[in-house]
Amino acid sequence: MSGDQGESLDFETAMERFDPVFGIEVHVELNTATKMFCGCATTFGAPPNTHVCPVCLGLPGAMPTVNEKAIESAIRLGLALNCSVARSSRFARKNYFYPDVSKDYQISQYDEPIDYDGYLDVELADGTAVRVDIERAHMEEDAAKLSHVGGQTGRIHGADYSLVDYNRGGTPLIEIVTKPVEGMGPRTPEVARAYVAALRELVVALGISDARMEQGSIRADVNVSLRPRAKAGADQRAVPFGKRTETKNVNSLRAIERAVRYEIERQATLLAGGERVVQETRHFHEDTGRTTAGRSKEEAEDSRYFPEPDLLPVVPAPEWVESLRATLPEPPAERRRRLQSEWAFTETEMRDVGAAGALDAIAATVAAGASPAGARKWWLGELARAANERGIELADLPVAPKDVAELDKLVADGRLTDKLARQVLAGTLAGEGSPSAVAGARGLAVVSDDGALTAAVDAALGANPDIAAKIRGGKVAAAGAIVGAVMKATRGQADAARVRELVLERVTQAPSAGPPSA
Ligand code: ADP
Ligand code: MG
Ligand code: ZN
């Protein structure tokens, strides 16, 4: 009765019969230089177990101290999420036995989180606004990274052995927990995704995390439950919530939407068949789009939370909190609207920019002097293609916004054609230097010098006397063929508009081209 196989209810039918509720817990790994309670570096990718010390390993007698920068980030995030910042909050020990915490407990916050009662306004693709209420945001330390070796799935089941890397253990995290979100109906998967997208965007704007979902610096646990649809006229909100499942560590926006949708269908199938939903954690599988059962959900009391005796409560001075409020960035949605109007982009153009994750790149390119339309063209065209081919983000391409602005200017000044500019950009991407350097080194430049162009035009006319005669006879359209021949002869470096003018001029002048027609 796993509901993992068999006839499943489709989404539409599920929606007719049930009302979905979701809640999301997002873990954000902070980009502080050091860990939450010790001075170990948080650098990613170091050899295993080299960034550890008695504190993060939990050796006897080692005493933790709180990372002030992490507290600052937690307060700034809380303020940006419209939360209240606690006058006093406390760390707590969450006790459990598993090799990913060598102390046998994780230091977290429990009943006294640093931020509570906030909200985040989320915009759906069609512009609909949804307010997601935030229950709390609390600080904690990350666990170590386990690698299960030898199995099919990378999970512990079926593995031959497991390795543990304590470098990650003790990295500062903020966990943001929503209140249950109800009443979204068939848009539930989309809202879940849009919420995490908006939260991620906020974290980026605050500059408190790398915010890379694929690398795990943002991880989402997605809780989903169904309850029966209320009878017509009755209040849906009066129907109690159903049992929830918690799909752990979903690591892309698309996967969030898929996981929620799948859980809705799976639970609906169970409930429609008279079975029950088991409260448990589940895992989402990217390849099949399904979730499978993990461990059955332990209750909070299993963790025997108690106040961390080695740390004082966190009591931020109100003046400090207010001074941090002054550092908050412009809310991302407002910034988007402002930039759209400054750049005169249409809704569709702006949506494409957002979908390509190119907003910041374009903003930086415009700030470096490019036209908004030019910046958009390069980042959504050639550069998006290059990033896609390499399987990386736009920001990770080896090209800076100022390079793109330089390229845009070379085109605007008529020194490069579009085609030449693409070759120049390829050079810059290949590490050959700035666009001007590449253009210089590769000898790429628009030839607009009349002397050189006239010679090329005459040669092309001479080589194609029949076309020359047609043009002379009034078939001006035939000039295109000569322009094409000149472009080819100059390897695309001629100024095409000037070439066309010259063709029409020369056809009536060039002695070799016969007498004028008029
Ligand atoms: P846990 O510690 O068990 O993960 P939390 O309180 O940290 O519990 O988070 C639970 C998340 O699940 C919250 O986002 C909450 O809004 C959401 N949630 C609680 N009950 C339900 C439910 N019946 N259906 C869907 N989501 C729920
Ligand atoms: Mg939780
Ligand atoms: Zn340490």
Coordinates of C-alpha atoms and ligand atoms in Angstrom, one line a residue:
M1 CA 0.0 0.0 0.0
S2 CA 2.8 2.3 -0.8
G3 CA 0.9 4.1 -3.5
D4 CA 4.2 4.1 -5.4
Q5 CA 2.9 1.8 -8.1
G6 CA -0.4 1.1 -9.7
E7 CA -3.3 3.1 -11.3
S8 CA -3.0 6.6 -10.1
L9 CA -5.6 9.3 -10.0
D10 CA -4.7 12.1 -12.4
F11 CA -4.2 15.6 -11.1
E12 CA -7.5 17.0 -12.2
T13 CA -9.6 14.3 -10.6
A14 CA -7.5 14.6 -7.5
M15 CA -8.3 18.3 -7.4
E16 CA -12.1 17.7 -7.8
R17 CA -12.1 15.5 -4.7
F18 CA -9.4 16.9 -2.5
D19 CA -8.0 20.2 -1.3
P20 CA -4.2 20.3 -1.0
V21 CA -2.3 22.0 1.8
F22 CA 1.5 22.5 1.7
G23 CA 4.2 23.9 3.9
I24 CA 7.9 24.3 3.1
E25 CA 11.0 24.3 5.3
V26 CA 13.9 25.8 3.4
H27 CA 17.5 25.5 4.7
V28 CA 19.8 28.3 3.5
E29 CA 23.5 27.8 3.9
L30 CA 25.1 31.1 4.9
N31 CA 28.2 32.4 3.1
T32 CA 30.0 33.3 6.3
A33 CA 33.8 32.8 6.2
T34 CA 33.7 30.6 9.3
K35 CA 31.4 28.0 10.9
M36 CA 28.5 28.7 13.2
F37 CA 30.2 28.0 16.5
C38 CA 34.0 27.8 15.7
G39 CA 36.6 29.4 13.6
C40 CA 36.9 26.6 11.0
A41 CA 36.7 27.8 7.4
T42 CA 33.5 27.0 5.4
T43 CA 35.3 26.8 2.0
F44 CA 33.6 24.3 -0.2
G45 CA 35.6 21.5 -1.9
A46 CA 38.5 21.1 0.6
P47 CA 39.9 17.6 1.1
P48 CA 37.6 15.7 3.5
N49 CA 37.9 16.3 7.2
T50 CA 40.5 19.1 7.0
H51 CA 38.3 21.9 8.2
V52 CA 37.5 20.5 11.6
C53 CA 38.4 21.3 15.2
P54 CA 37.5 20.2 18.7
V55 CA 34.4 22.4 18.7
C56 CA 32.7 21.3 15.5
L57 CA 33.7 17.7 16.2
G58 CA 32.3 18.0 19.6
L59 CA 35.3 16.8 21.5
P60 CA 35.0 16.8 25.3
G61 CA 35.5 20.2 26.9
A62 CA 35.3 22.2 23.7
M63 CA 33.1 25.3 24.0
P64 CA 31.1 26.8 21.1
T65 CA 30.9 30.6 20.5
V66 CA 28.3 32.2 18.2
N67 CA 29.3 33.6 14.8
E68 CA 28.1 37.2 14.9
K69 CA 28.0 37.4 11.1
A70 CA 25.5 34.5 11.1
I71 CA 23.3 36.3 13.6
E72 CA 23.4 39.4 11.4
S73 CA 22.4 37.4 8.4
A74 CA 19.5 35.8 10.3
I75 CA 18.3 39.2 11.5
R76 CA 18.5 40.7 8.0
L77 CA 16.6 37.8 6.5
G78 CA 14.0 37.9 9.2
L79 CA 13.4 41.7 8.6
A80 CA 13.2 41.1 4.9
L81 CA 10.6 38.4 5.5
N82 CA 8.6 40.9 7.6
C83 CA 9.2 38.8 10.7
S84 CA 9.5 40.0 14.3
V85 CA 13.0 39.6 15.5
A86 CA 13.0 38.1 19.0
R87 CA 14.3 40.3 21.8
S88 CA 15.9 37.2 23.1
S89 CA 16.2 33.8 21.4
R90 CA 18.0 30.6 22.4
F91 CA 19.9 27.7 21.0
A92 CA 18.7 24.2 21.7
R93 CA 20.2 20.8 21.4
K94 CA 18.4 18.4 19.1
N95 CA 19.6 15.0 20.2
Y96 CA 19.9 12.1 17.8
F97 CA 22.4 9.4 17.0
Y98 CA 23.7 9.3 13.4
P99 CA 27.3 9.7 12.1
D100 CA 26.5 13.0 10.5
V101 CA 26.7 14.6 13.9
S102 CA 29.7 13.5 15.9
K103 CA 28.4 15.2 19.0
D104 CA 25.2 13.1 18.9
Y105 CA 23.2 16.4 18.8
Q106 CA 22.8 19.3 16.5
I107 CA 22.7 22.8 17.9
S108 CA 19.6 24.4 16.5
Q109 CA 16.8 26.6 17.8
Y110 CA 13.5 25.2 19.0
D111 CA 10.9 27.1 20.9
E112 CA 12.7 30.5 20.8
P113 CA 13.7 31.1 17.2
I114 CA 15.4 34.4 16.2
D115 CA 12.7 35.4 13.7
Y116 CA 8.9 34.7 13.8
D117 CA 5.6 35.6 12.3
G118 CA 6.4 37.1 8.9
Y119 CA 5.3 36.8 5.3
L120 CA 6.7 36.8 1.8
D121 CA 4.7 38.1 -1.2
V122 CA 5.1 35.8 -4.1
E123 CA 4.3 36.5 -7.7
L124 CA 3.1 33.7 -10.0
A125 CA 4.0 33.6 -13.7
D126 CA 0.8 35.2 -14.7
G127 CA 1.3 38.1 -12.3
T128 CA -1.1 36.8 -9.6
A129 CA 0.2 37.7 -6.1
V130 CA 0.1 35.2 -3.2
R131 CA 1.1 36.0 0.3
V132 CA 2.9 33.1 2.0
D133 CA 2.9 33.4 5.8
I134 CA 6.2 32.6 7.6
E135 CA 6.0 30.7 10.9
R136 CA 9.6 31.2 11.9
A137 CA 13.2 31.3 10.8
H138 CA 15.8 29.9 13.1
M139 CA 19.5 29.3 13.1
E140 CA 21.3 26.0 13.3
E141 CA 24.4 24.2 12.2
D142 CA 24.6 21.9 9.2
A143 CA 25.4 18.2 9.7
A144 CA 28.4 16.5 8.1
K145 CA 28.2 15.1 4.6
L146 CA 27.7 11.3 4.2
S147 CA 28.6 9.6 1.0
H148 CA 27.1 6.1 0.6
V149 CA 29.3 4.1 -1.7
G150 CA 28.6 1.1 -3.8
G151 CA 24.8 1.2 -4.0
Q152 CA 22.6 2.0 -7.0
T153 CA 21.0 5.0 -5.7
G154 CA 23.6 6.8 -3.6
R155 CA 21.4 6.3 -0.6
I156 CA 22.4 4.2 2.4
H157 CA 20.2 1.2 1.5
G158 CA 22.2 -1.1 -0.6
A159 CA 25.5 0.7 -0.1
D160 CA 28.7 -1.2 0.7
Y161 CA 30.1 1.4 3.0
S162 CA 29.6 5.1 3.9
L163 CA 32.1 7.9 4.2
V164 CA 31.7 11.0 6.3
D165 CA 33.2 14.4 5.7
Y166 CA 32.9 16.7 8.8
N167 CA 34.0 19.8 6.8
R168 CA 30.4 20.7 6.3
G169 CA 29.5 19.9 9.9
G170 CA 28.9 23.2 11.7
T171 CA 28.2 25.4 8.7
P172 CA 25.7 28.1 9.6
L173 CA 22.2 27.5 8.3
I174 CA 19.0 29.4 8.6
E175 CA 15.8 27.3 8.3
I176 CA 12.7 29.2 7.2
V177 CA 9.4 27.5 7.9
T178 CA 6.1 28.5 6.3
K179 CA 2.7 28.3 7.9
P180 CA 0.5 25.8 6.1
V181 CA -0.6 27.3 2.8
E182 CA -4.1 26.4 1.8
G183 CA -6.7 27.4 -0.7
M184 CA -4.4 27.3 -3.7
G185 CA -6.2 24.4 -5.4
P186 CA -4.6 23.3 -8.7
R187 CA -2.1 26.1 -8.5
T188 CA -0.5 24.5 -5.4
P189 CA 2.6 23.0 -7.1
E190 CA 3.2 26.3 -8.9
V191 CA 2.8 28.4 -5.7
A192 CA 5.2 26.1 -3.8
R193 CA 7.8 26.6 -6.6
A194 CA 7.2 30.3 -6.8
Y195 CA 7.7 30.7 -3.0
V196 CA 11.1 29.0 -3.1
A197 CA 12.0 31.0 -6.1
A198 CA 11.1 34.3 -4.4
L199 CA 12.9 33.2 -1.2
R200 CA 16.0 32.4 -3.2
E201 CA 15.8 35.7 -4.9
L202 CA 15.6 37.5 -1.6
V203 CA 18.5 35.6 -0.2
V204 CA 20.6 36.6 -3.3
A205 CA 19.5 40.2 -2.9
L206 CA 20.6 40.1 0.8
G207 CA 23.9 38.5 -0.3
I208 CA 23.8 36.1 2.6
S209 CA 24.3 32.8 0.7
D210 CA 25.5 31.5 -2.6
A211 CA 21.9 30.3 -3.0
R212 CA 22.8 27.5 -5.4
M213 CA 20.2 24.9 -5.2
E214 CA 22.1 22.3 -7.3
Q215 CA 25.0 22.5 -4.9
G216 CA 22.8 22.2 -1.9
S217 CA 23.3 25.7 -0.5
I218 CA 19.5 26.0 -0.6
R219 CA 17.5 22.8 0.2
A220 CA 13.8 22.5 0.6
D221 CA 11.7 20.0 2.5
V222 CA 8.2 20.0 1.1
N223 CA 5.2 19.0 3.2
V224 CA 2.0 18.1 1.5
S225 CA -1.4 16.8 2.7
L226 CA -4.9 16.5 1.3
R227 CA -8.2 16.9 2.9
P228 CA -11.6 16.2 1.4
R229 CA -13.3 19.0 -0.6
A230 CA -15.9 20.7 1.5
K231 CA -19.5 20.3 0.4
A232 CA -20.9 23.1 -1.8
G233 CA -21.5 26.1 0.3
A234 CA -19.5 24.8 3.3
D235 CA -16.3 26.4 4.6
Q236 CA -13.3 24.5 3.3
R237 CA -11.2 26.0 6.0
A238 CA -13.3 24.3 8.6
V239 CA -12.2 20.8 7.3
P240 CA -9.3 19.6 9.4
F241 CA -5.9 19.0 7.7
G242 CA -5.0 15.6 6.5
K243 CA -1.8 13.7 7.4
R244 CA 1.3 15.2 5.7
T245 CA 4.3 13.7 4.1
E246 CA 7.6 15.6 4.1
T247 CA 9.7 15.2 0.9
K248 CA 13.2 16.0 1.9
N249 CA 16.0 17.9 0.2
V250 CA 14.4 18.8 -3.0
N251 CA 17.1 20.6 -4.9
S252 CA 15.7 22.5 -7.8
L253 CA 12.7 24.7 -8.4
R254 CA 11.3 22.4 -11.1
A255 CA 11.7 19.5 -8.7
I256 CA 9.7 21.3 -6.1
E257 CA 6.8 21.7 -8.5
R258 CA 7.0 18.1 -9.7
A259 CA 7.3 16.7 -6.2
V260 CA 4.2 18.5 -4.9
R261 CA 2.2 17.5 -7.9
Y262 CA 3.3 13.9 -7.6
E263 CA 2.5 13.8 -3.8
I264 CA -1.0 15.2 -4.5
E265 CA -1.7 12.5 -7.1
R266 CA -0.2 9.8 -4.9
Q267 CA -2.0 10.7 -1.7
A268 CA -5.3 11.2 -3.7
T269 CA -4.9 7.7 -5.1
L270 CA -4.4 6.3 -1.6
L271 CA -7.3 8.2 -0.1
A272 CA -9.7 7.5 -3.0
G273 CA -8.9 3.8 -2.6
G274 CA -9.8 3.9 1.1
E275 CA -6.2 3.8 2.3
R276 CA -4.5 6.1 4.6
V277 CA -1.5 8.5 4.1
V278 CA 1.3 7.6 6.4
Q279 CA 3.1 10.5 8.0
E280 CA 6.7 10.0 6.9
T281 CA 9.6 11.6 5.2
R282 CA 10.0 10.8 1.5
H283 CA 12.6 11.2 -1.3
F284 CA 12.0 12.7 -4.7
H285 CA 13.6 11.0 -7.7
E286 CA 14.5 13.4 -10.5
D287 CA 14.5 10.6 -13.1
T288 CA 11.1 9.1 -12.5
G289 CA 9.4 12.2 -11.0
R290 CA 8.2 10.1 -8.1
T291 CA 8.7 10.1 -4.4
T292 CA 9.5 7.0 -2.3
A293 CA 9.1 6.4 1.4
G294 CA 12.0 7.3 3.8
R295 CA 11.8 6.9 7.5
S296 CA 8.5 7.2 9.3
K297 CA 8.2 10.6 10.9
E298 CA 9.7 10.9 14.3
E299 CA 8.0 13.3 16.7
A300 CA 9.7 16.4 18.2
E301 CA 9.8 14.7 21.6
D302 CA 12.1 12.0 20.1
S303 CA 14.8 14.7 19.8
R304 CA 14.6 15.6 23.5
Y305 CA 15.3 19.2 22.7
F306 CA 16.7 21.2 25.6
P307 CA 18.3 24.6 25.9
E308 CA 21.9 24.5 24.9
P309 CA 23.8 25.0 28.2
D310 CA 27.1 26.1 26.6
L311 CA 25.6 29.2 24.8
L312 CA 24.0 32.4 26.2
P313 CA 20.7 33.5 24.8
V314 CA 21.0 35.8 21.7
V315 CA 19.8 39.2 22.7
P316 CA 20.4 41.6 19.8
A317 CA 20.4 45.3 20.8
P318 CA 17.4 47.1 19.3
E319 CA 19.7 49.7 17.8
W320 CA 21.6 47.0 16.0
V321 CA 18.5 45.5 14.6
E322 CA 17.4 48.9 13.4
S323 CA 20.8 49.6 11.8
L324 CA 20.5 46.3 10.0
R325 CA 17.0 47.2 8.8
A326 CA 18.7 50.1 7.0
T327 CA 20.9 47.7 5.0
L328 CA 18.0 45.8 3.5
P329 CA 18.0 45.7 -0.3
E330 CA 15.2 46.9 -2.5
P331 CA 12.6 44.1 -2.5
P332 CA 13.3 41.9 -5.6
A333 CA 9.8 42.3 -7.1
E334 CA 9.9 46.1 -6.8
R335 CA 13.4 46.1 -8.3
R336 CA 12.1 44.1 -11.2
R337 CA 9.3 46.5 -11.8
R338 CA 11.6 49.5 -11.6
L339 CA 14.1 48.0 -14.0
Q340 CA 11.4 47.0 -16.4
S341 CA 10.2 50.6 -16.7
E342 CA 13.7 52.0 -16.8
W343 CA 14.7 49.6 -19.6
A344 CA 11.3 49.9 -21.4
F345 CA 11.0 46.1 -21.7
T346 CA 7.6 44.5 -22.4
E347 CA 6.1 42.0 -19.9
T348 CA 7.2 39.1 -22.2
E349 CA 10.7 40.4 -22.5
M350 CA 11.0 40.8 -18.8
R351 CA 9.6 37.3 -18.2
D352 CA 12.2 35.9 -20.5
V353 CA 14.9 37.8 -18.7
G354 CA 13.7 36.3 -15.4
A355 CA 13.4 32.8 -16.8
A356 CA 17.0 33.0 -18.1
G357 CA 18.2 34.3 -14.7
A358 CA 19.7 37.2 -16.6
L359 CA 18.4 40.1 -14.6
D360 CA 21.5 40.9 -12.6
A361 CA 23.8 40.3 -15.6
I362 CA 21.8 42.7 -17.7
A363 CA 21.6 45.3 -14.9
A364 CA 25.4 45.1 -14.5
T365 CA 25.9 45.4 -18.3
V366 CA 23.6 48.4 -18.5
A367 CA 25.5 50.0 -15.6
A368 CA 28.7 49.4 -17.6
G369 CA 27.3 51.5 -20.4
A370 CA 25.3 49.2 -22.7
S371 CA 21.9 49.8 -24.1
P372 CA 19.2 47.7 -22.3
A373 CA 18.1 46.1 -25.6
G374 CA 21.7 45.3 -26.5
A375 CA 22.5 43.8 -23.1
R376 CA 19.3 41.7 -23.3
K377 CA 20.1 40.5 -26.8
W378 CA 23.6 39.3 -25.8
W379 CA 22.7 37.7 -22.5
L380 CA 19.5 36.0 -23.7
G381 CA 21.1 35.0 -27.1
E382 CA 24.7 34.1 -27.6
L383 CA 25.6 34.0 -23.9
A384 CA 22.6 31.9 -22.8
R385 CA 23.5 29.5 -25.5
A386 CA 27.1 29.3 -24.3
A387 CA 26.1 28.8 -20.7
N388 CA 23.6 26.1 -21.7
E389 CA 26.3 24.2 -23.7
R390 CA 28.6 24.3 -20.8
G391 CA 25.9 23.5 -18.3
I392 CA 26.7 26.5 -16.1
E393 CA 24.9 29.6 -15.0
L394 CA 25.3 32.9 -16.8
A395 CA 27.2 34.4 -13.9
D396 CA 29.8 31.6 -14.2
L397 CA 30.6 32.3 -17.9
P398 CA 34.2 33.7 -18.3
V399 CA 32.8 37.0 -19.5
A400 CA 32.2 40.1 -17.4
P401 CA 29.3 42.5 -17.8
K402 CA 31.8 45.2 -18.8
D403 CA 33.0 43.0 -21.7
V404 CA 29.4 42.7 -22.9
A405 CA 29.0 46.4 -22.6
E406 CA 32.2 46.9 -24.7
L407 CA 30.9 44.5 -27.3
D408 CA 27.6 46.3 -27.5
K409 CA 29.4 49.6 -28.0
L410 CA 31.6 48.3 -30.8
V411 CA 28.4 47.2 -32.6
A412 CA 26.6 50.5 -31.9
D413 CA 29.6 52.5 -33.2
G414 CA 29.5 50.5 -36.4
R415 CA 33.0 49.0 -35.8
L416 CA 31.6 45.4 -35.7
T417 CA 28.7 43.8 -37.5
D418 CA 26.6 41.5 -35.5
K419 CA 28.2 38.5 -37.2
L420 CA 31.7 39.8 -36.4
A421 CA 30.6 40.6 -32.8
R422 CA 29.6 37.0 -32.3
Q423 CA 33.1 35.9 -33.4
V424 CA 34.7 38.4 -31.0
L425 CA 32.5 37.1 -28.2
A426 CA 33.6 33.6 -28.9
G427 CA 37.1 34.8 -28.5
T428 CA 36.4 36.4 -25.2
L429 CA 34.6 33.3 -24.0
A430 CA 37.7 31.3 -25.1
G431 CA 39.8 33.4 -22.8
E432 CA 41.5 35.5 -25.5
G433 CA 40.8 38.8 -23.7
S434 CA 38.4 41.7 -23.8
P435 CA 36.3 42.3 -27.0
S436 CA 38.6 45.1 -28.3
A437 CA 41.6 42.9 -27.6
V438 CA 40.0 40.0 -29.5
A439 CA 38.9 42.2 -32.4
G440 CA 42.5 43.6 -32.6
A441 CA 44.2 40.3 -32.4
R442 CA 41.9 38.5 -34.8
G443 CA 41.8 41.4 -37.2
L444 CA 38.0 41.6 -37.0
A445 CA 36.6 45.0 -37.8
V446 CA 34.0 46.5 -40.2
V447 CA 35.7 47.8 -43.3
S448 CA 33.9 51.0 -44.2
D449 CA 36.8 52.7 -45.9
D450 CA 35.4 53.6 -49.3
G451 CA 38.7 52.9 -51.2
A452 CA 38.8 49.3 -50.2
L453 CA 35.1 48.8 -50.5
T454 CA 35.0 50.4 -54.0
A455 CA 37.7 48.0 -55.2
A456 CA 35.8 45.0 -53.9
V457 CA 32.5 46.2 -55.4
D458 CA 34.1 46.8 -58.8
A459 CA 35.7 43.3 -58.7
A460 CA 32.3 41.8 -57.9
L461 CA 30.5 43.7 -60.6
G462 CA 33.2 42.7 -63.1
A463 CA 32.9 39.1 -62.2
N464 CA 29.1 39.2 -62.6
P465 CA 28.4 41.2 -65.7
D466 CA 24.9 39.8 -66.2
I467 CA 23.8 40.9 -62.7
A468 CA 25.4 44.2 -63.3
A469 CA 23.3 44.6 -66.4
K470 CA 20.1 43.7 -64.6
I471 CA 20.8 46.3 -61.9
R472 CA 21.5 48.8 -64.6
G473 CA 18.3 47.9 -66.3
G474 CA 16.4 48.9 -63.2
K475 CA 16.3 45.6 -61.2
V476 CA 17.7 47.2 -58.1
A477 CA 16.9 44.1 -56.0
A478 CA 19.6 42.3 -57.9
A479 CA 22.1 44.5 -56.0
G480 CA 21.7 42.0 -53.1
A481 CA 23.7 39.4 -55.0
I482 CA 26.6 41.8 -55.5
V483 CA 26.5 42.9 -51.8
G484 CA 26.6 39.2 -50.9
A485 CA 29.6 38.6 -53.1
V486 CA 31.4 41.6 -51.5
M487 CA 30.5 40.4 -48.0
K488 CA 31.9 37.0 -48.8
A489 CA 35.1 38.4 -50.3
T490 CA 35.7 40.6 -47.2
R491 CA 34.9 37.7 -44.8
G492 CA 31.9 39.5 -43.5
Q493 CA 33.8 42.6 -42.5
A494 CA 32.3 45.1 -44.9
D495 CA 29.7 47.6 -43.9
A496 CA 26.8 46.1 -45.8
A497 CA 24.7 49.3 -46.0
R498 CA 27.7 51.2 -47.5
V499 CA 28.4 48.4 -49.9
R500 CA 24.9 48.6 -51.2
E501 CA 25.2 52.3 -51.8
L502 CA 28.4 51.8 -53.6
V503 CA 27.0 49.0 -55.8
L504 CA 24.2 51.3 -57.0
E505 CA 26.7 54.2 -57.6
R506 CA 29.3 52.1 -59.4
V507 CA 26.9 50.3 -61.7
T508 CA 26.2 53.6 -63.4
Q509 CA 29.8 54.9 -63.3
A510 CA 32.3 52.0 -63.6
P511 CA 33.7 52.2 -67.1
S512 CA 33.9 48.4 -67.4
A513 CA 30.2 48.2 -66.7
G514 CA 29.1 49.8 -70.0
P515 CA 27.1 52.9 -70.8
P516 CA 24.5 54.4 -68.4
S517 CA 21.0 53.1 -69.0
A518 CA 19.2 56.4 -69.0
Ligands
ADP1 P1 8.8 19.3 11.4 O1 9.8 19.6 12.5 O2 8.0 18.1 11.7 O3 9.5 19.3 10.1 P2 7.9 21.9 11.2 O4 7.0 22.6 12.1 O5 9.4 22.3 11.2 O6 7.8 20.4 11.4 O7 7.5 22.1 9.7 C1 6.4 21.6 9.2 C2 6.0 22.2 7.9 O8 4.9 21.5 7.4 C3 5.6 23.7 8.1 O9 5.9 24.4 6.9 C4 4.1 23.6 8.2 O10 3.4 24.7 7.7 C5 3.8 22.4 7.3 N1 2.6 21.7 7.7 C6 2.1 21.4 8.9 N2 1.0 20.6 8.9 C7 0.8 20.4 7.6 C8 -0.2 19.7 6.9 N3 -1.2 19.0 7.5 N4 -0.2 19.7 5.6 C9 0.8 20.3 4.9 N5 1.7 21.0 5.5 C10 1.7 21.0 6.8
MG2 MG 11.5 21.0 10.5
ZN3 ZN 35.6 23.7 13.9

